[in-house]
Amino acid sequence: MPKIFASHRNWHSSIIDTIKIEDPTSKNDHHTAPKLLYSYDNVTHGFSAVLSKYELESLEKSAGFLSAYKDRTVEAHTTHTSEFLKDTDGHGTHVASTAARSFAKGVSYFGYAPGTARGITPRARIAVYKFSFEEGTFTSDLIAAMDQAVADGVDILTISYGWSNIPLYKNSIAITSFGAMMEGVLVSASAGNSGPEMGTLTLGNGLKITAFSLFPVRTTIKELPVLYNESISPCDSSDLLSLIPNAGRSIMICYSGAVEVEEQMAAISESRFGRAIYISDDPDVLTSNYFPNRGVVISTKEGKQVIHYATKSVKPKASISFKETHIDVKPAICELQSQILWHQEC
């Protein structure tokens, strides 16, 4: 910052004042003059402003200019946001409980993972900086919140917002998080959501497979016949499935790259089956809350073993147990999180 200015905001305001605002090709008499929105001087050195394309081109010729990016909306990484009185967007409000919530006993997700819930640091002091409003959630507001938080001397910043498929050099959270780190502040930023729960599939030959299921009842399917038929196993027709003898006392193997698992679940529910083994590598299955029947989802690799057993055995049978929670599998990188810094696989 030049020494003649008392603050970064004074400097940035002077830059805005020197921008040429008359566009020789424009016929709009109601053009808004350039306006400074925020001035940043903690997590990054720069500002956000309202500019036309022509004014941006003029700004790029200024001394000290490095780069400029169009303001963009920020995505809240959540599966559900609670609604609070007088809070237009309560995402950050409920995230605060994740950070410092007191102990709460008897918590579970439809019976899965029962126990005591608490925040990462129970009863820690929370400083809240709101940047998500009814009008939207924008990068410029987020950077302003981070900048002020660092100026106030916070120790940790937690940000459960982000984007999908954005280059690192354009990722404002990555850039400003580095700036916060240089000021001694730890930043925990979201890279996506995960949350699959477990069930166990045991074949008649003794092979056990850990599978995914959100069927909300603690029950066990014990040694029922397993059926696989290339014509019917796409599980895209409840009418065809209902024609199979003893369907109500069997487990159907559903496998088709052209039919989504939720469609297969619907067909199974409408038929007389109600029990199924779904084979899919689609990561979206792990984010779905739709699980209307007794069944599990396994990978294609595991599915080949199950199909081989079902087609080569004389009387193939399987057992399935539900509402199991496997521990010691986290911390781990989930399908929707970045494999390396800010590089997302989907």
mmCIF file of C-alpha atoms in Angstrom:
data_model
loop_
_atom_site.group_PDB
_atom_site.id
_atom_site.type_symbol
_atom_site.label_atom_id
_atom_site.label_comp_id
_atom_site.label_asym_id
_atom_site.label_seq_id
_atom_site.Cartn_x
_atom_site.Cartn_y
_atom_site.Cartn_z
ATOM 1 C CA MET A 1 0.000 0.000 0.000
ATOM 2 C CA PRO A 2 1.391 3.446 -0.908
ATOM 3 C CA LYS A 3 2.362 5.432 2.212
ATOM 4 C CA ILE A 4 0.165 8.393 1.258
ATOM 5 C CA PHE A 5 -2.958 6.380 2.171
ATOM 6 C CA ALA A 6 -4.117 5.913 5.754
ATOM 7 C CA SER A 7 -5.744 2.527 5.085
ATOM 8 C CA HIS A 8 -6.244 -0.085 2.407
ATOM 9 C CA ARG A 9 -9.835 1.081 1.963
ATOM 10 C CA ASN A 10 -8.652 4.628 1.195
ATOM 11 C CA TRP A 11 -6.245 3.235 -1.367
ATOM 12 C CA HIS A 12 -8.871 1.010 -2.987
ATOM 13 C CA SER A 13 -11.387 3.873 -3.059
ATOM 14 C CA SER A 14 -8.890 6.043 -4.902
ATOM 15 C CA ILE A 15 -8.377 3.294 -7.483
ATOM 16 C CA ILE A 16 -12.131 3.083 -8.065
ATOM 17 C CA ASP A 17 -12.311 6.871 -8.428
ATOM 18 C CA THR A 18 -9.711 6.840 -11.218
ATOM 19 C CA ILE A 19 -11.505 4.247 -13.351
ATOM 20 C CA LYS A 20 -12.875 5.526 -16.646
ATOM 21 C CA ILE A 21 -16.629 5.062 -16.550
ATOM 22 C CA GLU A 22 -17.677 6.375 -19.957
ATOM 23 C CA ASP A 23 -18.119 3.507 -22.400
ATOM 24 C CA PRO A 24 -17.969 4.898 -25.970
ATOM 25 C CA THR A 25 -20.091 2.017 -27.326
ATOM 26 C CA SER A 26 -22.776 2.182 -24.648
ATOM 27 C CA LYS A 27 -26.114 3.907 -25.207
ATOM 28 C CA ASN A 28 -27.294 3.333 -21.647
ATOM 29 C CA ASP A 29 -27.861 6.676 -19.878
ATOM 30 C CA HIS A 30 -28.660 4.932 -16.594
ATOM 31 C CA HIS A 31 -25.285 3.284 -16.082
ATOM 32 C CA THR A 32 -24.274 2.868 -12.427
ATOM 33 C CA ALA A 33 -20.899 4.320 -11.472
ATOM 34 C CA PRO A 34 -18.217 1.951 -10.123
ATOM 35 C CA LYS A 35 -18.829 1.127 -6.472
ATOM 36 C CA LEU A 36 -16.469 -0.303 -3.861
ATOM 37 C CA LEU A 37 -18.138 -3.084 -1.844
ATOM 38 C CA TYR A 38 -15.415 -4.478 0.398
ATOM 39 C CA SER A 39 -11.756 -3.816 1.052
ATOM 40 C CA TYR A 40 -9.672 -6.791 2.196
ATOM 41 C CA ASP A 41 -6.319 -6.588 3.959
ATOM 42 C CA ASN A 42 -5.994 -9.666 6.194
ATOM 43 C CA VAL A 43 -6.671 -12.930 4.356
ATOM 44 C CA THR A 44 -5.846 -11.304 1.020
ATOM 45 C CA HIS A 45 -4.981 -7.867 -0.347
ATOM 46 C CA GLY A 46 -7.656 -6.626 -2.712
ATOM 47 C CA PHE A 47 -11.246 -5.501 -2.962
ATOM 48 C CA SER A 48 -14.627 -6.312 -4.463
ATOM 49 C CA ALA A 49 -16.496 -3.750 -6.529
ATOM 50 C CA VAL A 50 -19.400 -3.275 -8.924
ATOM 51 C CA LEU A 51 -17.856 -2.788 -12.377
ATOM 52 C CA SER A 52 -18.905 -3.061 -15.988
ATOM 53 C CA LYS A 53 -16.798 -5.022 -18.463
ATOM 54 C CA TYR A 54 -15.399 -1.761 -19.858
ATOM 55 C CA GLU A 55 -14.522 -0.512 -16.368
ATOM 56 C CA LEU A 56 -12.784 -3.780 -15.551
ATOM 57 C CA GLU A 57 -10.626 -3.362 -18.640
ATOM 58 C CA SER A 58 -9.706 0.105 -17.379
ATOM 59 C CA LEU A 59 -8.895 -1.300 -13.926
ATOM 60 C CA GLU A 60 -6.581 -3.925 -15.422
ATOM 61 C CA LYS A 61 -4.325 -1.099 -16.618
ATOM 62 C CA SER A 62 -3.851 0.219 -13.072
ATOM 63 C CA ALA A 63 -0.487 -0.080 -11.322
ATOM 64 C CA GLY A 64 -0.301 -3.093 -9.032
ATOM 65 C CA PHE A 65 -3.153 -5.008 -10.727
ATOM 66 C CA LEU A 66 -2.695 -8.801 -10.603
ATOM 67 C CA SER A 67 -6.002 -10.518 -11.363
ATOM 68 C CA ALA A 68 -9.788 -10.180 -11.173
ATOM 69 C CA TYR A 69 -12.599 -12.722 -10.940
ATOM 70 C CA LYS A 70 -16.330 -12.452 -11.350
ATOM 71 C CA ASP A 71 -18.248 -12.766 -8.087
ATOM 72 C CA ARG A 72 -20.001 -16.129 -7.858
ATOM 73 C CA THR A 73 -22.506 -17.795 -5.560
ATOM 74 C CA VAL A 74 -21.243 -20.198 -2.911
ATOM 75 C CA GLU A 75 -22.839 -23.604 -2.299
ATOM 76 C CA ALA A 76 -23.814 -24.670 1.211
ATOM 77 C CA HIS A 77 -22.503 -28.195 1.778
ATOM 78 C CA THR A 78 -25.392 -29.686 3.703
ATOM 79 C CA THR A 79 -28.083 -32.318 3.321
ATOM 80 C CA HIS A 80 -30.632 -30.347 5.345
ATOM 81 C CA THR A 81 -30.726 -26.837 6.783
ATOM 82 C CA SER A 82 -32.946 -26.188 9.792
ATOM 83 C CA GLU A 83 -35.226 -23.159 9.774
ATOM 84 C CA PHE A 84 -34.781 -20.709 12.647
ATOM 85 C CA LEU A 85 -36.907 -17.708 13.576
ATOM 86 C CA LYS A 86 -35.535 -14.438 12.149
ATOM 87 C CA ASP A 87 -32.737 -16.331 10.371
ATOM 88 C CA THR A 88 -33.137 -16.164 6.592
ATOM 89 C CA ASP A 89 -30.536 -18.893 6.025
ATOM 90 C CA GLY A 90 -29.802 -20.996 9.091
ATOM 91 C CA HIS A 91 -27.024 -23.143 7.668
ATOM 92 C CA GLY A 92 -24.302 -21.496 9.726
ATOM 93 C CA THR A 93 -26.507 -21.530 12.819
ATOM 94 C CA HIS A 94 -26.781 -25.298 12.965
ATOM 95 C CA VAL A 95 -23.142 -25.730 11.928
ATOM 96 C CA ALA A 96 -22.195 -23.839 15.104
ATOM 97 C CA SER A 97 -23.517 -26.791 17.103
ATOM 98 C CA THR A 98 -21.167 -29.092 15.202
ATOM 99 C CA ALA A 99 -18.246 -27.015 16.451
ATOM 100 C CA ALA A 100 -19.166 -26.458 20.101
ATOM 101 C CA ARG A 101 -22.388 -28.291 20.993
ATOM 102 C CA SER A 102 -22.755 -29.551 24.563
ATOM 103 C CA PHE A 103 -23.292 -33.261 25.230
ATOM 104 C CA ALA A 104 -26.625 -34.757 24.080
ATOM 105 C CA LYS A 105 -27.480 -38.363 24.968
ATOM 106 C CA GLY A 106 -29.655 -40.826 23.062
ATOM 107 C CA VAL A 107 -28.873 -39.548 19.558
ATOM 108 C CA SER A 108 -29.084 -41.717 16.411
ATOM 109 C CA TYR A 109 -29.961 -41.579 12.729
ATOM 110 C CA PHE A 110 -33.105 -43.730 12.481
ATOM 111 C CA GLY A 111 -31.420 -46.089 14.927
ATOM 112 C CA TYR A 112 -28.014 -46.095 13.232
ATOM 113 C CA ALA A 113 -24.915 -45.116 15.229
ATOM 114 C CA PRO A 114 -26.708 -44.601 18.579
ATOM 115 C CA GLY A 115 -24.813 -42.812 21.320
ATOM 116 C CA THR A 116 -23.959 -39.404 22.745
ATOM 117 C CA ALA A 117 -23.476 -36.478 20.372
ATOM 118 C CA ARG A 118 -21.262 -33.512 21.085
ATOM 119 C CA GLY A 119 -19.496 -30.759 19.244
ATOM 120 C CA ILE A 120 -15.850 -30.992 18.252
ATOM 121 C CA THR A 121 -14.946 -28.750 21.200
ATOM 122 C CA PRO A 122 -17.920 -28.675 23.602
ATOM 123 C CA ARG A 123 -18.725 -25.258 25.066
ATOM 124 C CA ALA A 124 -15.981 -23.474 23.137
ATOM 125 C CA ARG A 125 -16.485 -19.759 22.458
ATOM 126 C CA ILE A 126 -18.172 -19.190 19.099
ATOM 127 C CA ALA A 127 -17.765 -16.045 17.011
ATOM 128 C CA VAL A 128 -20.370 -15.889 14.228
ATOM 129 C CA TYR A 129 -19.924 -13.971 10.975
ATOM 130 C CA LYS A 130 -22.999 -14.008 8.738
ATOM 131 C CA PHE A 131 -22.456 -13.871 4.971
ATOM 132 C CA SER A 132 -25.431 -15.861 3.662
ATOM 133 C CA PHE A 133 -28.572 -13.799 3.155
ATOM 134 C CA GLU A 134 -32.019 -14.012 1.576
ATOM 135 C CA GLU A 135 -30.611 -12.377 -1.563
ATOM 136 C CA GLY A 136 -28.026 -15.146 -1.922
ATOM 137 C CA THR A 137 -24.612 -16.325 -0.790
ATOM 138 C CA PHE A 138 -21.711 -14.683 -2.614
ATOM 139 C CA THR A 139 -17.945 -14.999 -2.591
ATOM 140 C CA SER A 140 -17.402 -11.299 -1.858
ATOM 141 C CA ASP A 141 -19.419 -11.571 1.382
ATOM 142 C CA LEU A 142 -17.616 -14.764 2.403
ATOM 143 C CA ILE A 143 -14.168 -13.186 1.970
ATOM 144 C CA ALA A 144 -15.331 -10.152 3.979
ATOM 145 C CA ALA A 145 -16.436 -12.447 6.820
ATOM 146 C CA MET A 146 -13.123 -14.325 6.794
ATOM 147 C CA ASP A 147 -11.167 -11.071 6.645
ATOM 148 C CA GLN A 148 -12.995 -9.649 9.672
ATOM 149 C CA ALA A 149 -12.679 -12.894 11.637
ATOM 150 C CA VAL A 150 -8.905 -12.922 11.199
ATOM 151 C CA ALA A 151 -8.772 -9.242 12.165
ATOM 152 C CA ASP A 152 -10.704 -10.083 15.367
ATOM 153 C CA GLY A 153 -8.145 -12.724 16.332
ATOM 154 C CA VAL A 154 -10.050 -16.000 15.980
ATOM 155 C CA ASP A 155 -8.067 -19.231 16.329
ATOM 156 C CA ILE A 156 -10.055 -21.457 13.958
ATOM 157 C CA LEU A 157 -12.274 -20.770 10.950
ATOM 158 C CA THR A 158 -14.819 -23.414 9.910
ATOM 159 C CA ILE A 159 -16.495 -22.965 6.519
ATOM 160 C CA SER A 160 -19.033 -25.542 5.330
ATOM 161 C CA TYR A 161 -19.390 -23.922 1.918
ATOM 162 C CA GLY A 162 -17.655 -24.470 -1.389
ATOM 163 C CA TRP A 163 -17.937 -25.115 -5.120
ATOM 164 C CA SER A 164 -17.726 -28.003 -7.565
ATOM 165 C CA ASN A 165 -15.111 -28.293 -10.302
ATOM 166 C CA ILE A 166 -13.390 -24.930 -9.904
ATOM 167 C CA PRO A 167 -9.670 -24.419 -10.658
ATOM 168 C CA LEU A 168 -7.431 -23.845 -7.658
ATOM 169 C CA TYR A 169 -6.310 -20.428 -8.871
ATOM 170 C CA LYS A 170 -9.960 -19.296 -8.950
ATOM 171 C CA ASN A 171 -10.955 -20.900 -5.657
ATOM 172 C CA SER A 172 -11.373 -17.966 -3.304
ATOM 173 C CA ILE A 173 -11.721 -20.188 -0.233
ATOM 174 C CA ALA A 174 -8.389 -21.888 -0.991
ATOM 175 C CA ILE A 175 -6.666 -18.550 -1.641
ATOM 176 C CA THR A 176 -8.009 -16.781 1.440
ATOM 177 C CA SER A 177 -7.494 -19.868 3.623
ATOM 178 C CA PHE A 178 -3.811 -19.699 2.739
ATOM 179 C CA GLY A 179 -3.829 -16.039 3.751
ATOM 180 C CA ALA A 180 -5.505 -16.909 7.058
ATOM 181 C CA MET A 181 -2.930 -19.646 7.648
ATOM 182 C CA MET A 182 -0.152 -17.081 7.192
ATOM 183 C CA GLU A 183 -1.806 -15.126 10.028
ATOM 184 C CA GLY A 184 -1.771 -18.188 12.294
ATOM 185 C CA VAL A 185 -5.430 -19.169 11.822
ATOM 186 C CA LEU A 186 -6.420 -22.782 11.122
ATOM 187 C CA VAL A 187 -9.109 -23.074 8.418
ATOM 188 C CA SER A 188 -11.383 -26.109 8.145
ATOM 189 C CA ALA A 189 -13.268 -25.923 4.844
ATOM 190 C CA SER A 190 -15.770 -28.336 3.330
ATOM 191 C CA ALA A 191 -15.007 -30.407 0.250
ATOM 192 C CA GLY A 192 -18.338 -32.269 0.139
ATOM 193 C CA ASN A 193 -20.638 -34.583 2.129
ATOM 194 C CA SER A 194 -20.613 -38.287 2.945
ATOM 195 C CA GLY A 195 -22.647 -40.568 5.140
ATOM 196 C CA PRO A 196 -23.198 -44.190 4.027
ATOM 197 C CA GLU A 197 -24.145 -46.655 6.750
ATOM 198 C CA MET A 198 -23.499 -50.371 6.752
ATOM 199 C CA GLY A 199 -25.195 -53.752 6.590
ATOM 200 C CA THR A 200 -23.734 -57.235 6.112
ATOM 201 C CA LEU A 201 -24.549 -59.624 3.282
ATOM 202 C CA THR A 202 -23.621 -63.248 3.964
ATOM 203 C CA LEU A 203 -23.834 -65.779 1.148
ATOM 204 C CA GLY A 204 -24.621 -69.442 1.654
ATOM 205 C CA ASN A 205 -21.002 -70.331 0.892
ATOM 206 C CA GLY A 206 -19.849 -68.311 3.919
ATOM 207 C CA LEU A 207 -18.675 -65.226 2.028
ATOM 208 C CA LYS A 208 -19.443 -62.039 3.994
ATOM 209 C CA ILE A 209 -19.735 -58.658 2.275
ATOM 210 C CA THR A 210 -20.039 -55.313 4.064
ATOM 211 C CA ALA A 211 -22.725 -53.397 2.191
ATOM 212 C CA PHE A 212 -24.539 -50.055 2.322
ATOM 213 C CA SER A 213 -28.107 -49.773 3.602
ATOM 214 C CA LEU A 214 -30.350 -47.212 5.279
ATOM 215 C CA PHE A 215 -33.273 -49.572 5.896
ATOM 216 C CA PRO A 216 -34.403 -48.205 9.305
ATOM 217 C CA VAL A 217 -35.392 -51.422 11.112
ATOM 218 C CA ARG A 218 -33.103 -53.738 13.058
ATOM 219 C CA THR A 219 -33.835 -57.084 11.456
ATOM 220 C CA THR A 220 -32.155 -60.052 9.831
ATOM 221 C CA ILE A 221 -33.028 -61.931 6.657
ATOM 222 C CA LYS A 222 -31.976 -65.531 7.278
ATOM 223 C CA GLU A 223 -30.982 -67.920 4.487
ATOM 224 C CA LEU A 224 -33.527 -67.041 1.831
ATOM 225 C CA PRO A 225 -33.116 -68.143 -1.811
ATOM 226 C CA VAL A 226 -31.137 -65.741 -4.016
ATOM 227 C CA LEU A 227 -32.410 -65.184 -7.570
ATOM 228 C CA TYR A 228 -30.586 -63.812 -10.615
ATOM 229 C CA ASN A 229 -31.958 -63.732 -14.157
ATOM 230 C CA GLU A 230 -30.484 -61.554 -16.916
ATOM 231 C CA SER A 231 -33.961 -60.778 -18.282
ATOM 232 C CA ILE A 232 -35.516 -59.784 -14.968
ATOM 233 C CA SER A 233 -32.544 -58.612 -12.869
ATOM 234 C CA PRO A 234 -32.508 -55.083 -14.343
ATOM 235 C CA CYS A 235 -35.466 -54.719 -11.898
ATOM 236 C CA ASP A 236 -37.192 -52.147 -14.080
ATOM 237 C CA SER A 237 -40.627 -53.815 -14.152
ATOM 238 C CA SER A 238 -42.675 -54.618 -11.058
ATOM 239 C CA ASP A 239 -45.059 -56.663 -13.229
ATOM 240 C CA LEU A 240 -42.272 -59.019 -14.358
ATOM 241 C CA LEU A 241 -40.896 -59.298 -10.842
ATOM 242 C CA SER A 242 -44.332 -60.241 -9.486
ATOM 243 C CA LEU A 243 -44.540 -63.207 -11.876
ATOM 244 C CA ILE A 244 -41.631 -65.017 -10.225
ATOM 245 C CA PRO A 245 -42.784 -67.947 -8.022
ATOM 246 C CA ASN A 246 -42.112 -67.588 -4.296
ATOM 247 C CA ALA A 247 -41.059 -63.969 -4.795
ATOM 248 C CA GLY A 248 -42.181 -63.129 -1.274
ATOM 249 C CA ARG A 249 -39.688 -65.619 0.170
ATOM 250 C CA SER A 250 -36.682 -64.763 -2.018
ATOM 251 C CA ILE A 251 -33.950 -62.144 -2.461
ATOM 252 C CA MET A 252 -33.666 -60.592 -5.916
ATOM 253 C CA ILE A 253 -30.318 -59.511 -7.354
ATOM 254 C CA CYS A 254 -30.804 -56.216 -9.220
ATOM 255 C CA TYR A 255 -28.093 -55.259 -11.686
ATOM 256 C CA SER A 256 -28.334 -52.876 -14.638
ATOM 257 C CA GLY A 257 -26.120 -50.027 -15.754
ATOM 258 C CA ALA A 258 -29.087 -48.389 -17.475
ATOM 259 C CA VAL A 259 -31.514 -48.324 -14.517
ATOM 260 C CA GLU A 260 -30.906 -46.169 -11.432
ATOM 261 C CA VAL A 261 -30.974 -47.873 -8.044
ATOM 262 C CA GLU A 262 -33.885 -45.734 -6.816
ATOM 263 C CA GLU A 263 -35.958 -46.930 -9.802
ATOM 264 C CA GLN A 264 -35.032 -50.524 -8.971
ATOM 265 C CA MET A 265 -36.037 -49.988 -5.342
ATOM 266 C CA ALA A 266 -39.408 -48.642 -6.452
ATOM 267 C CA ALA A 267 -39.992 -51.681 -8.694
ATOM 268 C CA ILE A 268 -39.041 -54.077 -5.887
ATOM 269 C CA SER A 269 -41.405 -52.284 -3.486
ATOM 270 C CA GLU A 270 -44.303 -52.490 -5.948
ATOM 271 C CA SER A 271 -43.682 -56.197 -6.593
ATOM 272 C CA ARG A 272 -44.059 -59.074 -4.144
ATOM 273 C CA PHE A 273 -40.333 -59.203 -3.366
ATOM 274 C CA GLY A 274 -39.502 -56.534 -0.823
ATOM 275 C CA ARG A 275 -35.944 -57.897 -0.528
ATOM 276 C CA ALA A 276 -33.055 -57.219 -2.871
ATOM 277 C CA ILE A 277 -29.323 -56.941 -3.416
ATOM 278 C CA TYR A 278 -28.573 -53.871 -5.543
ATOM 279 C CA ILE A 279 -25.328 -53.768 -7.521
ATOM 280 C CA SER A 280 -24.051 -50.302 -8.407
ATOM 281 C CA ASP A 281 -20.909 -48.138 -8.446
ATOM 282 C CA ASP A 282 -22.899 -44.902 -8.690
ATOM 283 C CA PRO A 283 -21.623 -42.618 -5.854
ATOM 284 C CA ASP A 284 -24.970 -40.781 -5.789
ATOM 285 C CA VAL A 285 -26.493 -43.871 -4.157
ATOM 286 C CA LEU A 286 -24.516 -43.067 -1.010
ATOM 287 C CA THR A 287 -26.151 -39.642 -0.700
ATOM 288 C CA SER A 288 -29.740 -40.839 -1.126
ATOM 289 C CA ASN A 289 -32.101 -41.120 1.852
ATOM 290 C CA TYR A 290 -34.544 -43.263 -0.160
ATOM 291 C CA PHE A 291 -34.453 -46.865 1.082
ATOM 292 C CA PRO A 292 -38.010 -48.264 1.136
ATOM 293 C CA ASN A 293 -37.276 -51.985 1.349
ATOM 294 C CA ARG A 294 -35.044 -54.568 2.945
ATOM 295 C CA GLY A 295 -31.945 -54.558 0.805
ATOM 296 C CA VAL A 296 -28.297 -53.597 0.515
ATOM 297 C CA VAL A 297 -26.119 -51.928 -2.120
ATOM 298 C CA ILE A 298 -22.799 -53.513 -3.085
ATOM 299 C CA SER A 299 -20.143 -52.646 -5.662
ATOM 300 C CA THR A 300 -19.864 -54.174 -9.126
ATOM 301 C CA LYS A 301 -16.723 -56.037 -8.052
ATOM 302 C CA GLU A 302 -18.564 -57.640 -5.139
ATOM 303 C CA GLY A 303 -21.650 -58.083 -7.300
ATOM 304 C CA LYS A 304 -19.779 -60.357 -9.701
ATOM 305 C CA GLN A 305 -18.993 -62.701 -6.811
ATOM 306 C CA VAL A 306 -22.640 -62.729 -5.757
ATOM 307 C CA ILE A 307 -23.899 -63.349 -9.309
ATOM 308 C CA HIS A 308 -21.361 -66.162 -9.784
ATOM 309 C CA TYR A 309 -22.542 -67.790 -6.559
ATOM 310 C CA ALA A 310 -26.232 -67.368 -7.489
ATOM 311 C CA THR A 311 -25.837 -68.855 -10.979
ATOM 312 C CA LYS A 312 -23.380 -71.668 -10.220
ATOM 313 C CA SER A 313 -24.823 -73.026 -6.960
ATOM 314 C CA VAL A 314 -27.608 -75.606 -6.766
ATOM 315 C CA LYS A 315 -29.589 -73.835 -4.035
ATOM 316 C CA PRO A 316 -28.053 -70.381 -3.525
ATOM 317 C CA LYS A 317 -29.069 -68.658 -0.300
ATOM 318 C CA ALA A 318 -28.123 -65.459 1.510
ATOM 319 C CA SER A 319 -28.629 -63.721 4.842
ATOM 320 C CA ILE A 320 -28.691 -59.954 5.420
ATOM 321 C CA SER A 321 -28.403 -58.118 8.742
ATOM 322 C CA PHE A 322 -29.420 -54.451 9.036
ATOM 323 C CA LYS A 323 -28.765 -51.457 11.284
ATOM 324 C CA GLU A 324 -25.106 -52.201 11.814
ATOM 325 C CA THR A 325 -22.584 -49.422 12.368
ATOM 326 C CA HIS A 326 -18.970 -50.136 11.452
ATOM 327 C CA ILE A 327 -16.474 -48.163 13.494
ATOM 328 C CA ASP A 328 -12.793 -47.391 12.885
ATOM 329 C CA VAL A 329 -13.487 -46.590 9.225
ATOM 330 C CA LYS A 330 -13.010 -42.830 9.748
ATOM 331 C CA PRO A 331 -11.274 -40.505 9.331
ATOM 332 C CA ALA A 332 -11.095 -41.370 5.657
ATOM 333 C CA ILE A 333 -11.594 -39.646 2.332
ATOM 334 C CA CYS A 334 -15.178 -40.165 1.135
ATOM 335 C CA GLU A 335 -16.323 -40.327 -2.479
ATOM 336 C CA LEU A 336 -17.495 -36.702 -2.559
ATOM 337 C CA GLN A 337 -14.453 -35.197 -0.880
ATOM 338 C CA SER A 338 -11.287 -33.979 -2.546
ATOM 339 C CA GLN A 339 -8.551 -36.515 -3.180
ATOM 340 C CA ILE A 340 -5.902 -33.791 -3.097
ATOM 341 C CA LEU A 341 -6.212 -30.128 -2.173
ATOM 342 C CA TRP A 342 -9.326 -28.739 -3.872
ATOM 343 C CA HIS A 343 -9.370 -31.323 -6.665
ATOM 344 C CA GLN A 344 -12.786 -32.988 -6.703
ATOM 345 C CA GLU A 345 -13.502 -36.319 -8.343
ATOM 346 C CA CYS A 346 -17.179 -35.578 -8.973
#
